[in-house]
Structure formats: structure tokens, C-alpha cells
Coordinates of C-alpha atoms and ligand atoms in Angstrom, one line a residue:
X1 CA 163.3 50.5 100.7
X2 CA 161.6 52.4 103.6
X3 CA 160.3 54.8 101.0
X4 CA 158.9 52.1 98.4
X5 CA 157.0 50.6 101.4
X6 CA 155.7 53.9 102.8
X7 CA 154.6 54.1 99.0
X8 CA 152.7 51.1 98.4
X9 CA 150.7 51.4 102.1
X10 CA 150.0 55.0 101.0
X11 CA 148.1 53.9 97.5
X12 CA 146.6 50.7 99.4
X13 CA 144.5 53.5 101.6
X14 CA 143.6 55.3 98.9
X15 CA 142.5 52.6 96.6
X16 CA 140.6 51.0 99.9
X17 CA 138.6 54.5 100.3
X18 CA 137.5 54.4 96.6
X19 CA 134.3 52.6 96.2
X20 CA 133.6 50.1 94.0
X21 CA 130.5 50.4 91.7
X22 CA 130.7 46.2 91.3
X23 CA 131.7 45.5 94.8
X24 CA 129.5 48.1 97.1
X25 CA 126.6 49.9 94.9
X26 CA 125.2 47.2 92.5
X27 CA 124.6 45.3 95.5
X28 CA 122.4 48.1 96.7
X29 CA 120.5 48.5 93.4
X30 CA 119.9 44.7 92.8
X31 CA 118.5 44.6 96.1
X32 CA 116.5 47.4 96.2
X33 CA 116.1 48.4 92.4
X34 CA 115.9 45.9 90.1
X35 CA 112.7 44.4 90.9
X36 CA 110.7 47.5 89.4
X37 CA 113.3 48.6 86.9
X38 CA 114.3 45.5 84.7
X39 CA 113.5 44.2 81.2
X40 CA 110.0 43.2 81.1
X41 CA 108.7 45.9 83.6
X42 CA 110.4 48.9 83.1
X43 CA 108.9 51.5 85.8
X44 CA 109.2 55.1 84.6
X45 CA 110.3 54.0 81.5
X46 CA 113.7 53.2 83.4
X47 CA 116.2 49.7 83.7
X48 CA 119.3 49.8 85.9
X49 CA 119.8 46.0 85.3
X50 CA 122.0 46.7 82.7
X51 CA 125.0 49.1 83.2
X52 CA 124.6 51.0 80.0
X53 CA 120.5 51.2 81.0
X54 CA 121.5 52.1 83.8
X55 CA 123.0 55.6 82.7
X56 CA 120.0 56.6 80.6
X57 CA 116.8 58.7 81.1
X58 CA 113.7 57.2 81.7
X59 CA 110.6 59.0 81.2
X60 CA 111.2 62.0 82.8
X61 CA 114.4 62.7 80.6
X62 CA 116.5 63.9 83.3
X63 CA 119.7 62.1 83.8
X64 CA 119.9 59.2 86.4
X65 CA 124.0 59.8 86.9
X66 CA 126.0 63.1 86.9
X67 CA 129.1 62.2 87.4
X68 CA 130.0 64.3 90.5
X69 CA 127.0 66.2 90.9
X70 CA 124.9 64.0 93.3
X71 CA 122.2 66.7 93.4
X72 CA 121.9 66.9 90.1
X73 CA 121.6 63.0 89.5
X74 CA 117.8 61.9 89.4
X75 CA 119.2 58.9 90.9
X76 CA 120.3 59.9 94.3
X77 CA 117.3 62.6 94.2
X78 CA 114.9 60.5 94.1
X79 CA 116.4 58.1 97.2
X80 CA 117.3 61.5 99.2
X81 CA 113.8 63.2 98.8
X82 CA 111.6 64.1 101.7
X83 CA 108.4 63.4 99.5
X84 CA 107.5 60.2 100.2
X85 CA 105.5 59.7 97.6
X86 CA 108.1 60.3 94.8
X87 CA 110.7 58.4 97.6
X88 CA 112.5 55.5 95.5
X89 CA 112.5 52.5 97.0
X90 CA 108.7 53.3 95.5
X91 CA 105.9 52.8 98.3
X92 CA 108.9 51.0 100.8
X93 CA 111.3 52.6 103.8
X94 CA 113.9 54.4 102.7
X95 CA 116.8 53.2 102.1
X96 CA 119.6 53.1 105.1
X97 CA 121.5 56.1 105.6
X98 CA 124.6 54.2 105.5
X99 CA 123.6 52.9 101.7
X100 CA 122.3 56.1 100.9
X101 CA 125.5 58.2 101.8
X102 CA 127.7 55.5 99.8
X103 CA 125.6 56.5 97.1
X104 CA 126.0 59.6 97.2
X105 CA 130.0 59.3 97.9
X106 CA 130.4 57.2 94.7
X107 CA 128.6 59.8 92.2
X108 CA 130.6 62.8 94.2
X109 CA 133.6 61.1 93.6
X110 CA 132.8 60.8 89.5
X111 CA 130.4 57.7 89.5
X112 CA 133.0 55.3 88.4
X113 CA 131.8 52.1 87.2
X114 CA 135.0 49.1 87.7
X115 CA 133.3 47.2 85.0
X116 CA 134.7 47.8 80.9
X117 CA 131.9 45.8 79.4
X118 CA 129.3 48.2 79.5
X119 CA 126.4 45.8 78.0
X120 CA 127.1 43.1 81.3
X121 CA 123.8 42.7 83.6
X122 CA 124.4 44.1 87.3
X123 CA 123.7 41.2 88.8
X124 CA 126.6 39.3 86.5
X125 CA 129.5 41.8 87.8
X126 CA 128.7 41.5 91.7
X127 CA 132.7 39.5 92.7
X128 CA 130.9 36.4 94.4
X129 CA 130.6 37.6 97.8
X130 CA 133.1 36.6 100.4
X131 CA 130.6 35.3 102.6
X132 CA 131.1 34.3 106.0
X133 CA 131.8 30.9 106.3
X134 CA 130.3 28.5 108.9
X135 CA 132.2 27.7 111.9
X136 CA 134.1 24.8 111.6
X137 CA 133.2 24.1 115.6
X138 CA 130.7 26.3 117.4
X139 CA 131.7 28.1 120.2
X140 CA 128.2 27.5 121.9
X141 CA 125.1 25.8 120.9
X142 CA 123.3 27.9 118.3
X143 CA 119.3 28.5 118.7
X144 CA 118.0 25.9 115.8
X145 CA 115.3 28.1 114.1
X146 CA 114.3 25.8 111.5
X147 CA 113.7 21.7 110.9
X148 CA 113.1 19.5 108.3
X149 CA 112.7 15.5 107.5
X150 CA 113.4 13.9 104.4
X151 CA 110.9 11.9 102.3
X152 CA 112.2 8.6 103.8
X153 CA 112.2 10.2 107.4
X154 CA 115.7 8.7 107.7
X155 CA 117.5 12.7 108.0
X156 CA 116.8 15.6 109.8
X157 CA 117.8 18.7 108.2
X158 CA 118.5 21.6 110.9
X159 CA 119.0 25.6 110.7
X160 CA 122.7 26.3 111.2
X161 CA 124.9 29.5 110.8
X162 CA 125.7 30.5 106.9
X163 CA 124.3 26.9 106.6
X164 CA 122.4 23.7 106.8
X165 CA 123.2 20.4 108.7
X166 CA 121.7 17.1 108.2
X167 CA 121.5 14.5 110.9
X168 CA 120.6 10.8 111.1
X169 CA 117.3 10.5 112.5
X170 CA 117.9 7.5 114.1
X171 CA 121.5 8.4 115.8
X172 CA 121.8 12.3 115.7
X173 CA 125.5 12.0 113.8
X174 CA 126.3 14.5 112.1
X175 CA 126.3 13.2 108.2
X176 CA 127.1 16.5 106.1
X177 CA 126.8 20.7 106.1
X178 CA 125.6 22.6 103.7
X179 CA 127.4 25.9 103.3
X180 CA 127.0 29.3 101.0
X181 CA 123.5 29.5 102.8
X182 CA 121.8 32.7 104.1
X183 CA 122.9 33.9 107.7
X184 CA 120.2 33.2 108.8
X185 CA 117.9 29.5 108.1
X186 CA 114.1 30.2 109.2
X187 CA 112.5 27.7 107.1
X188 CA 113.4 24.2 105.5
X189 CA 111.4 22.1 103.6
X190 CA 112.5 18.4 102.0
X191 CA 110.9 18.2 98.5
X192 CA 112.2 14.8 97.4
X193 CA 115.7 12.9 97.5
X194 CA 116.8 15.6 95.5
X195 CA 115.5 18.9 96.0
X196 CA 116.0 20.6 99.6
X197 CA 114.1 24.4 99.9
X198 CA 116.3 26.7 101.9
X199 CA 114.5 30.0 103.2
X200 CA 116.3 32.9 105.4
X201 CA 118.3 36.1 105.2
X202 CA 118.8 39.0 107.4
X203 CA 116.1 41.0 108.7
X204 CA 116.0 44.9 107.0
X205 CA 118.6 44.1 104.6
X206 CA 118.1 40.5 102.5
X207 CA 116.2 37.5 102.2
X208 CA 116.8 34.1 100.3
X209 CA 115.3 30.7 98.9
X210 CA 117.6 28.0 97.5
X211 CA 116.8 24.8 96.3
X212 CA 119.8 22.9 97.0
X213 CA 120.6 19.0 95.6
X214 CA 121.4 17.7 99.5
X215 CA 123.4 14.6 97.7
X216 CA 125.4 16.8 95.7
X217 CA 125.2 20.5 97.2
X218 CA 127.3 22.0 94.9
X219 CA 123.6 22.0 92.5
X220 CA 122.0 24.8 93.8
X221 CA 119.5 27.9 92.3
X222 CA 118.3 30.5 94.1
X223 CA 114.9 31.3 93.9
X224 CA 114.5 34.8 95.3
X225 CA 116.8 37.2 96.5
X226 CA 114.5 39.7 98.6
X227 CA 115.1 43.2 100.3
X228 CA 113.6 41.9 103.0
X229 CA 114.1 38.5 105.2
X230 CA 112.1 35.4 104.3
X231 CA 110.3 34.1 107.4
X232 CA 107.9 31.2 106.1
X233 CA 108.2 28.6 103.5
X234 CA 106.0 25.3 102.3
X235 CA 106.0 22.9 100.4
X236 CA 102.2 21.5 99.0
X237 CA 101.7 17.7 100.2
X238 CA 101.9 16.4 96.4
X239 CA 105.5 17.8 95.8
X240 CA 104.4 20.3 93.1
X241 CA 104.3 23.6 94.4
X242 CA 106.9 25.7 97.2
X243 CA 105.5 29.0 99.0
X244 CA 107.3 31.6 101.0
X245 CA 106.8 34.4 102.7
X246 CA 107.8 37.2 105.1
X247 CA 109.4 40.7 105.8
X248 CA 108.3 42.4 102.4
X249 CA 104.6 40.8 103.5
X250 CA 105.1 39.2 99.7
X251 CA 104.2 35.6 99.1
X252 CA 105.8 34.2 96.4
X253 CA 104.8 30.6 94.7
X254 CA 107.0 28.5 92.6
X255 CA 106.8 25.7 90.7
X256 CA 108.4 22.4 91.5
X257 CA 111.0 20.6 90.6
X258 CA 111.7 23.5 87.9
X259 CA 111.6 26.4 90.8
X260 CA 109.7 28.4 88.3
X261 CA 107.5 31.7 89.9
X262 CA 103.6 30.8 89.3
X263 CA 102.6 33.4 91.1
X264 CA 103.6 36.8 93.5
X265 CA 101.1 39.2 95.8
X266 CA 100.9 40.7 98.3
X267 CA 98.2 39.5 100.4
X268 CA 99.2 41.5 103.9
X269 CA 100.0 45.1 105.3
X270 CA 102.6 43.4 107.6
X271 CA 105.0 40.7 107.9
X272 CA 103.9 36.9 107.1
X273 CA 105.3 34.9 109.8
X274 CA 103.5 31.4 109.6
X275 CA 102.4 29.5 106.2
X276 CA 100.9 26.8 105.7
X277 CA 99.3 24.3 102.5
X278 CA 95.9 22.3 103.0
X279 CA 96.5 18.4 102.9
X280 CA 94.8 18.7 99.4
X281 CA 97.5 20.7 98.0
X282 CA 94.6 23.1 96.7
X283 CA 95.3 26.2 99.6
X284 CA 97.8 28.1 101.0
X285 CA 97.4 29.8 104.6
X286 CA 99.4 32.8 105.9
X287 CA 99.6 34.2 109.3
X288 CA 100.6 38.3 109.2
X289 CA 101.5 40.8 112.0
X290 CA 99.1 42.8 110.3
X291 CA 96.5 40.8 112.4
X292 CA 94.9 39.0 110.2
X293 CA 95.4 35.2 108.1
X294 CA 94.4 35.0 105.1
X295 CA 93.4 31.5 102.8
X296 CA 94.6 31.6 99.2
X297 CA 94.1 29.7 96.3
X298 CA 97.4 27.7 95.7
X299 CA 97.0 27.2 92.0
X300 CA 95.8 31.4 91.1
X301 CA 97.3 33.0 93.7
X302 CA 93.8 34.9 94.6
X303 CA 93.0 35.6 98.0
X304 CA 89.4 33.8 99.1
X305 CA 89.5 34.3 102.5
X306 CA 90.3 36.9 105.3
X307 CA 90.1 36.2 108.9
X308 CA 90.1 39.1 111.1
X309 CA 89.1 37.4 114.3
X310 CA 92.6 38.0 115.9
X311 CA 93.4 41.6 118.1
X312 CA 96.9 40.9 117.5
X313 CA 99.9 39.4 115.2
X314 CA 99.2 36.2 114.2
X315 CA 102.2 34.0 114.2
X316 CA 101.2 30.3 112.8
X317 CA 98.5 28.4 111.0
X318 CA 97.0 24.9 110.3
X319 CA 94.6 23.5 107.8
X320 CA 92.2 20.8 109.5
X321 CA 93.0 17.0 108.1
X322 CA 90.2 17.5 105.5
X323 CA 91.5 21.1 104.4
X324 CA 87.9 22.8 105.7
X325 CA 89.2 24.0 108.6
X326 CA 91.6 26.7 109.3
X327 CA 93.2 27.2 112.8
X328 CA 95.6 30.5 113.4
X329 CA 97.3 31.1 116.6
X330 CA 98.8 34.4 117.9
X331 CA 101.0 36.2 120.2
X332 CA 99.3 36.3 123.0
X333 CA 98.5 33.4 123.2
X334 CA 95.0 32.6 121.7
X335 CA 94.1 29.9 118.6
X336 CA 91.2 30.2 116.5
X337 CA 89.3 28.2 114.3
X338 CA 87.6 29.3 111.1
X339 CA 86.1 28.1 108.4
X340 CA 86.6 28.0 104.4
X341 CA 85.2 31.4 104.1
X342 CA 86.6 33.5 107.0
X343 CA 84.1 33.2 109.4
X344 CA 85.0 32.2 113.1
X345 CA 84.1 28.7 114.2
X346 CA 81.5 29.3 116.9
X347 CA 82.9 28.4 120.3
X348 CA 86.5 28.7 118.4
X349 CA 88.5 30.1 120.7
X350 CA 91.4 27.8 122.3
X351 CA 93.5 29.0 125.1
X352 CA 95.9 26.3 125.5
X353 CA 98.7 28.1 127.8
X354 CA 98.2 31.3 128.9
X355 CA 99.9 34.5 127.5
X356 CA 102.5 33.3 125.6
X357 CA 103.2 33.1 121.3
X358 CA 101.2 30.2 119.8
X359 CA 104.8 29.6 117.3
X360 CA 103.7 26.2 115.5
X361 CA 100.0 24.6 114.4
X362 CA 99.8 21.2 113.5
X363 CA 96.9 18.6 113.8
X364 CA 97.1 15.1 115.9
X365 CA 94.4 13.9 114.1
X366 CA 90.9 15.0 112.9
X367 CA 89.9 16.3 116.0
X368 CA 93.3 17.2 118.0
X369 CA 95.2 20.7 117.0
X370 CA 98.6 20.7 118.4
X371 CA 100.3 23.3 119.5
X372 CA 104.4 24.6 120.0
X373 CA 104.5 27.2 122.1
X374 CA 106.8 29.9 123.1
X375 CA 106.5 28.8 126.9
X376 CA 108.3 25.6 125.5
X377 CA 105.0 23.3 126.2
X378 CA 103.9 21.2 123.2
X379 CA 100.2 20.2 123.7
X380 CA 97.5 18.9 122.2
X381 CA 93.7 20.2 122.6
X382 CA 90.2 18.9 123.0
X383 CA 89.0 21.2 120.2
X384 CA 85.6 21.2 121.1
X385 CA 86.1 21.1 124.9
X386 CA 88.6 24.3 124.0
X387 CA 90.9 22.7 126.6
X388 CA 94.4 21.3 126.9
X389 CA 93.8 17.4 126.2
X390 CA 97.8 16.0 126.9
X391 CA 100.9 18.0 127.8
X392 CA 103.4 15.8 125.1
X393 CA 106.3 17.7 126.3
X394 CA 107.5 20.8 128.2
X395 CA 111.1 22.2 127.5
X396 CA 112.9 24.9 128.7
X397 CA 113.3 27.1 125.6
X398 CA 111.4 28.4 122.7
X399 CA 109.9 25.6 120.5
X400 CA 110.7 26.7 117.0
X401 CA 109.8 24.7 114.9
X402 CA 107.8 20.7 115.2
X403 CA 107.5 18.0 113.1
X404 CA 105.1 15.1 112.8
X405 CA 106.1 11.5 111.5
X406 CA 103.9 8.7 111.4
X407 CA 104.6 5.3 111.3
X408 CA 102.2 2.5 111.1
X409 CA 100.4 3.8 114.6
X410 CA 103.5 5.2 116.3
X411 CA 103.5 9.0 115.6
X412 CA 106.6 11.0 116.8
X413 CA 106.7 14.7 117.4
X414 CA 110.2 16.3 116.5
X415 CA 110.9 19.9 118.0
X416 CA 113.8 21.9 118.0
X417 CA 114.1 24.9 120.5
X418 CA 115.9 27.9 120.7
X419 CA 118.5 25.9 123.3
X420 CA 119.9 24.8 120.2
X421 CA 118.6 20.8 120.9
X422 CA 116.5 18.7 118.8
X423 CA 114.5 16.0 120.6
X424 CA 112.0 13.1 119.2
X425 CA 109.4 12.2 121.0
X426 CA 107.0 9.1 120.6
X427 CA 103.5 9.6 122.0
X428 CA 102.8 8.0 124.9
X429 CA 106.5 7.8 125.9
X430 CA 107.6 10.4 128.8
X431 CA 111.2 10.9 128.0
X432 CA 112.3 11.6 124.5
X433 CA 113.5 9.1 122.6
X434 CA 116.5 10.9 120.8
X435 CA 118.1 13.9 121.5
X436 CA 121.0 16.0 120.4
X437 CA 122.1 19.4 120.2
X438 CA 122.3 20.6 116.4
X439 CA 125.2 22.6 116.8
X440 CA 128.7 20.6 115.1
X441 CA 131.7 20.8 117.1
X442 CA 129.6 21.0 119.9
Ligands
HEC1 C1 108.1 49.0 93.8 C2 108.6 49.5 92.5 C3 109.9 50.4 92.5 C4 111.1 50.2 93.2 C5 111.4 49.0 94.1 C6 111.9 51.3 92.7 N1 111.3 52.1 91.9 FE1 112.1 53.7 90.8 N2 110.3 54.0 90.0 C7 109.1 53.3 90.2 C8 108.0 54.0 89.5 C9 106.6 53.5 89.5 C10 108.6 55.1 88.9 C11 107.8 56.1 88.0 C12 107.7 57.4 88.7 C13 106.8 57.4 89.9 O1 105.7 56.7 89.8 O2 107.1 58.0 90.9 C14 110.0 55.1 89.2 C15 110.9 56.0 88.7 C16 112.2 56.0 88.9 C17 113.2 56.9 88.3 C18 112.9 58.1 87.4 C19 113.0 57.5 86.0 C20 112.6 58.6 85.0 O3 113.5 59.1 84.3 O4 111.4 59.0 84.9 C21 114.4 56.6 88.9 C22 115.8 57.3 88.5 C23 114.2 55.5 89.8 N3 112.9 55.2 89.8 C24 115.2 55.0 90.5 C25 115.0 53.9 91.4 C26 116.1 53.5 92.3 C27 117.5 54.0 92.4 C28 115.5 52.5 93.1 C29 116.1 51.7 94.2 C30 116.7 52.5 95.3 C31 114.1 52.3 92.7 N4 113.9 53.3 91.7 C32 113.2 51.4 93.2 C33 109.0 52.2 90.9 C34 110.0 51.6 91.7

């Protein structure tokens, strides 16, 4: 008896040190592969989408696998090489050394593939990932990153851990959770009663969009899957397209409701950490790290504008109510005004707080930018006077994200903060009139 069980434990190690072509390494090369070696665009004359593409030569006629031999495997030499310019990931890092050596284990140890069917698509043989659930309580309120309100302004939806809650914006209950979403939530935006854009991931190793049914969340597609973590997403006033952006300083465009990719560049040297579309629905605006934002066309995807006015990372943007105007706001705390062709706004320079990140743009009204800030002030500016015109609120924490809602003449500001709390504010009104933190169980 002693002996059977010493056994079994014996082969469990054994079969837990093998690694699993399905489980560990397709992963890797969906992630990091796929994009540039697929059906359709075939870089090097080479696909490892499909398993049995996978094993042959591409142009270069040098086989990808060896089974055993890593450094004979064109594969692993070309992820392992020095040259940067032959590196694959092609003109991107290279990959972690934790992936690479798994790599390099699996074809030392004969390149076993767990898969019979030969002819199945890499991405169809990945074991739905055990991913980590959501807390059913959280042990402490989590930082809520991202916010959204749906077309009836009647729920709120907030970032949450491996998912996304919904609130009623009138109580702050709870009314559902959305699970299966990326770790991390960075942007939301409510498309209509039945399309919900969820962007996120994890920063250096993946990044998502899902457009998720929130009445029945069980119909869900995901848009992208990215090597790199989403930051910003949009969607255009009239409901018909849905931008994002971030770490892999892509911007991607998509139809709506079909989620169909219009259009993909890459507009910046460096992360895109803010987005926004013009109230026409005709532009796009990003903010990069790379310094500069840029003003696209939303229905081409062709750059028309560069602003460079900015000495450092730019972290938000804001189209003017009649789309002319551009406003970008940075780290260290300076906004700027520009016009539709990239030139500065004379006198365009607002300081509203000091050094601190300028995190969220939005416009009052014609002539009032607002302002979220990393201080925790929201304030709104005399644009021309390039003064602070009304302190609206001042938290503790982080403002991550704000929303504007208007009704008839009462316009409410919604912020959520890195405290983990939403709060609604009416103008004119000192104290909020809502709050809760968005954190269930908590
Ligand atoms: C951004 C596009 C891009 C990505 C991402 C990319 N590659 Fe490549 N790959 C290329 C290009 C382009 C070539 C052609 C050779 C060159 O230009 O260096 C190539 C060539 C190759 C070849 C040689 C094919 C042949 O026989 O000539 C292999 C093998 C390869 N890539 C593997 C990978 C692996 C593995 C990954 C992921 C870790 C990867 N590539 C990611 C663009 C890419």
C-alpha cells in the first residue's frame, strides 16, 4: 500500500515538471507571435498559428523545432540572439527570461506537443485558463481605476479585481459582478443597453478588450488580446466606433456593435495613457509618454496632427465642445491648449495645481476645461484667465477617473479615487451627494 502510494506521488512530480506545449508555451507564442506570423500576414514566410505550420520552414529553410536541440531550432535562436535586429519579438523587448528558458526547456526535453490533432489553431488548444477568480468579499477597499455610466445614467459600472461591478446610481447597491475580466480594469465605456467595453490586463505581460452583454454576461467577445496592457479606451459620442490604446503605444479602432477592427497604427514611440473622441465623432486624441498627443482621423486612422508643446509625458486629453480645440495635460502638472492643426493656443498654458499629474480632461462647458488631478482636487479653469475658476471637490486620494452627467441644468461630476470610493457631486452643492466604496463585501 505504502509502496503503490510512494508510486503514484513519484509519477505526479514527474508529470508536473514536464511542460505542456497547450498549457505553458502556446500561451507564449499567441501572445508574442502570432500577430506577425498568422494566415493573412505571414512574416518570413512563417505561421505558428497552426501547430503543423508551426513545425515548418519559413523562408530561410532552416527548421523552427529540433526536437532536443534548442540551438539548433531557428525558433529559440532567434528569441536567444544578441542581435537585436534579427531578435524575435521583431523590433519589441525581448521576451522574459523566465518564458525564454521554458522555451528552451520544452524543445531540450524533445519539443512535445500534448495536442493529437495536428491541423488545430494554437489559440483553440490553450485549456481555458484557470483564472483567478474575484473575491467573493474584499479584504480591503480596492483602488477603483476605472468608471463608467450607462446610457440611462441609472448604473455605474466600476473597475474591480478579475472583474467588473455595477452599482445603482441612485443608491450605490451593489446590483451584479462581472467576472472572467482582466486583472486589471483601466478603462470602461457603456455603448448601449447592451454592449459594455471592458479594457485592462497586466502591465509587461497582457492586455484585453471585451465587449460584454451587462444583462446577460455570459455574451461576451474579446476584442484584442495584446502583449502589452491596455491603458485607454473610447467610445465615439454616436455609438459607432470603440478606440483603445496603451503599453504597445498601438491604437486600435473597432467597429460597433459588430467589434470589427477598422483600423491599427501606431501613432507613438511610447505608451498612450489618455484618449479621447471629439463631440463630432469625427477625431480621436491620444496622450503618449513619448511627450507628445497626437489628433487622428477617427474614420482613416491617419494622423493630422502632432503636438509637441509638452517637456514631459502627457497623461490625458480633451476635445473643446465644438471639437476645434484640443486640451492635453501632463505629469507635472501643466494643461495646454492647441488647435486643429498642432499648433499651441497662444496664452495656452494652464497651471491649475501645482506639480502634480493632470489624470482626467473634461470640459464644463464651452469655455470651462475641468480638471482631475493626482493631488485629488477636481477643478475647473478660467481658460482665458489660465486660472483656477472653482475648486468642485478635493479628496484625499488619486482621482482616477470622472464623469460628467447632465440633467436638464443640474450637471453632476462622478469621480472615483484610488481610496477605492466613488462619490457624486452636484455643482454648486458642498458635500457629495452619494458615496460609496466600490469594493463588495466591503
Ligand atoms: C512585429 C512582427 C513580428 C513578431 C511579433 C514576431 N516576428 Fe518572427 N519574424 C518577423 C519578420 C519580419 C521575420 C523575417 C525575418 C526578419 O525580418 O528578421 C520573422 C522571421 C521569423 C522566423 C524565421 C522564419 C524563416 O524561416 O525565415 C522565425 C522562426 C520567427 N520569426 C519566430 C518568431 C517567434 C517565435 C516570435 C515570438 C516570440 C516572433 N517571430 C515574433 C516579424 C515578427
Amino acid at each position: 500500500m505504502l509502496r503503490t502510494l510512494l508510486f503514484l506521488s513519484l509519477t505526479a512530480l514527474a508529470s508536473a515538471a514536464e511542460i505542456s506545449f497547450s498549457r505553458q508555451i502556446a500561451p507564449i507564442l499567441i501572445d508574442q507571435c502570432v500577430e506577425c506570423h498568422r494566415s493573412g500576414k505571414a512574416k518570413g514566410g512563417y505561421r505558428l498559428d497552426i501547430i503543423e505550420q508551426m513545425l515548418k520552414a519559413g523562408d530561410s529553410k532552416t527548421s523552427p523545432l529540433v526536437a532536443s536541440k534548442p540551438d539548433e531550432s531557428e525558433l529559440y535562436r532567434l528569441i536567444a540572439t544578441h542581435e537585436e535586429d534579427d531578435r524575435m519579438p521583431k523590433k519589441a523587448d525581448a521576451l522574459p527570461e523566465k518564458e525564454m528558458k521554458l522555451i528552451h526547456e520544452w524543445i531540450a526535453s524533445g519539443a512535445k506537443i500534448d495536442v493529437a490533432d495536428k491541423k488545430a489553431a494554437l489559440r483553440s488548444i490553450v485549456p481555458e485558463q484557470e483564472k483567478a477568480q474575484a473575491p467573493e468579499k474584499y479584504p480591503h477597499p480596492l483602488p477603483v481605476t476605472a468608471l463608467a455610466l450607462n446610457p440611462t445614467g441609472t448604473t455605474l459600472a466600476c473597475s474591480g479585481y478579475f472583474e467588473t461591478t455595477l452599482w445603482d446610481a441612485a443608491t450605490g447597491k451593489l446590483q451584479a459582478r462581472i467576472g472572467g475580466m482582466p486583472e486589471r480594469v483601466l478603462a470602461l465605456a457603456w455603448i448601449s443597453k447592451t454592449q459594455l467595453a471592458v479594457a485592462g490586463g497586466v502591465p509587461g505581460r497582457s492586455g484585453e478588450v471585451w465587449l460584454v452583454n451587462p444583462m446577460k454576461p455570459t455574451e461576451r467577445k474579446r476584442l484584442v488580446s495584446a502583449r502589452d496592457c491596455l491603458l485607454a479606451m473610447v467610445a465615439s459620442p454616436d455609438g459607432k466606433l470603440l478606440a483603445c490604446g496603451g503599453a504597445d503605444n498601438q491604437v486600435r479602432c473597432f467597429e460597433l456593435p459588430s467589434g470589427k477592427l477598422k483600423w491599427q497604427i501606431e501613432p507613438h514611440a511610447d505608451w498612450i495613457m489618455g484618449m479621447a473622441f471629439s463631440p463630432d465623432s469625427q477625431h480621436l486624441a491620444t496622450a503618449s509618454r513619448d511627450r507628445t498627443a497626437k489628433r487622428i482621423d477617427a474614420s482613416k486612422g491617419e494622423i493630422m496632427a502632432t503636438f509637441t508643446g509638452h517637456t514631459c509625458a502627457v497623461l490625458s486629453v480633451a476635445f473643446s465642445p465644438d471639437s476645434k480645440e484640443t486640451i492635453s495635460g501632463d505629469v507635472e502638472g501643466e494643461i495646454r491648449r492647441w488647435d486643429s492643426s498642432g499648433d499651441a493656443k497662444k496664452d495656452g498654458t494652464l497651471k491649475p495645481g501645482g506639480r502634480t499629474e493632470m489624470l482626467v480632461l473634461g470640459f464644463l462647458d464651452a469655455e470651462t476645461p475641468l480638471v482631475a488631478m493626482g493631488s485629488g482636487a477636481v477643478v475647473s479653469m478660467d481658460a482665458k484667465g489660465r486660472k483656477t475658476k472653482d475648486q468642485i471637490t478635493r479628496y484625499e486620494d488619486r482621482v482616477n477617473a470622472l464623469l460628467l452627467q447632465r440633467y436638464g441644468k443640474t450637471v453632476r461630476i462622478i469621480t472615483v479615487c484610488h481610496d477605492g470610493k466613488v462619490r457624486i457631486h452636484e455643482i454648486g452643492k458642498a458635500q457629495p451627494v452619494l458615496q460609496f466604496l466600490a469594493s463588495p463585501g466591503w
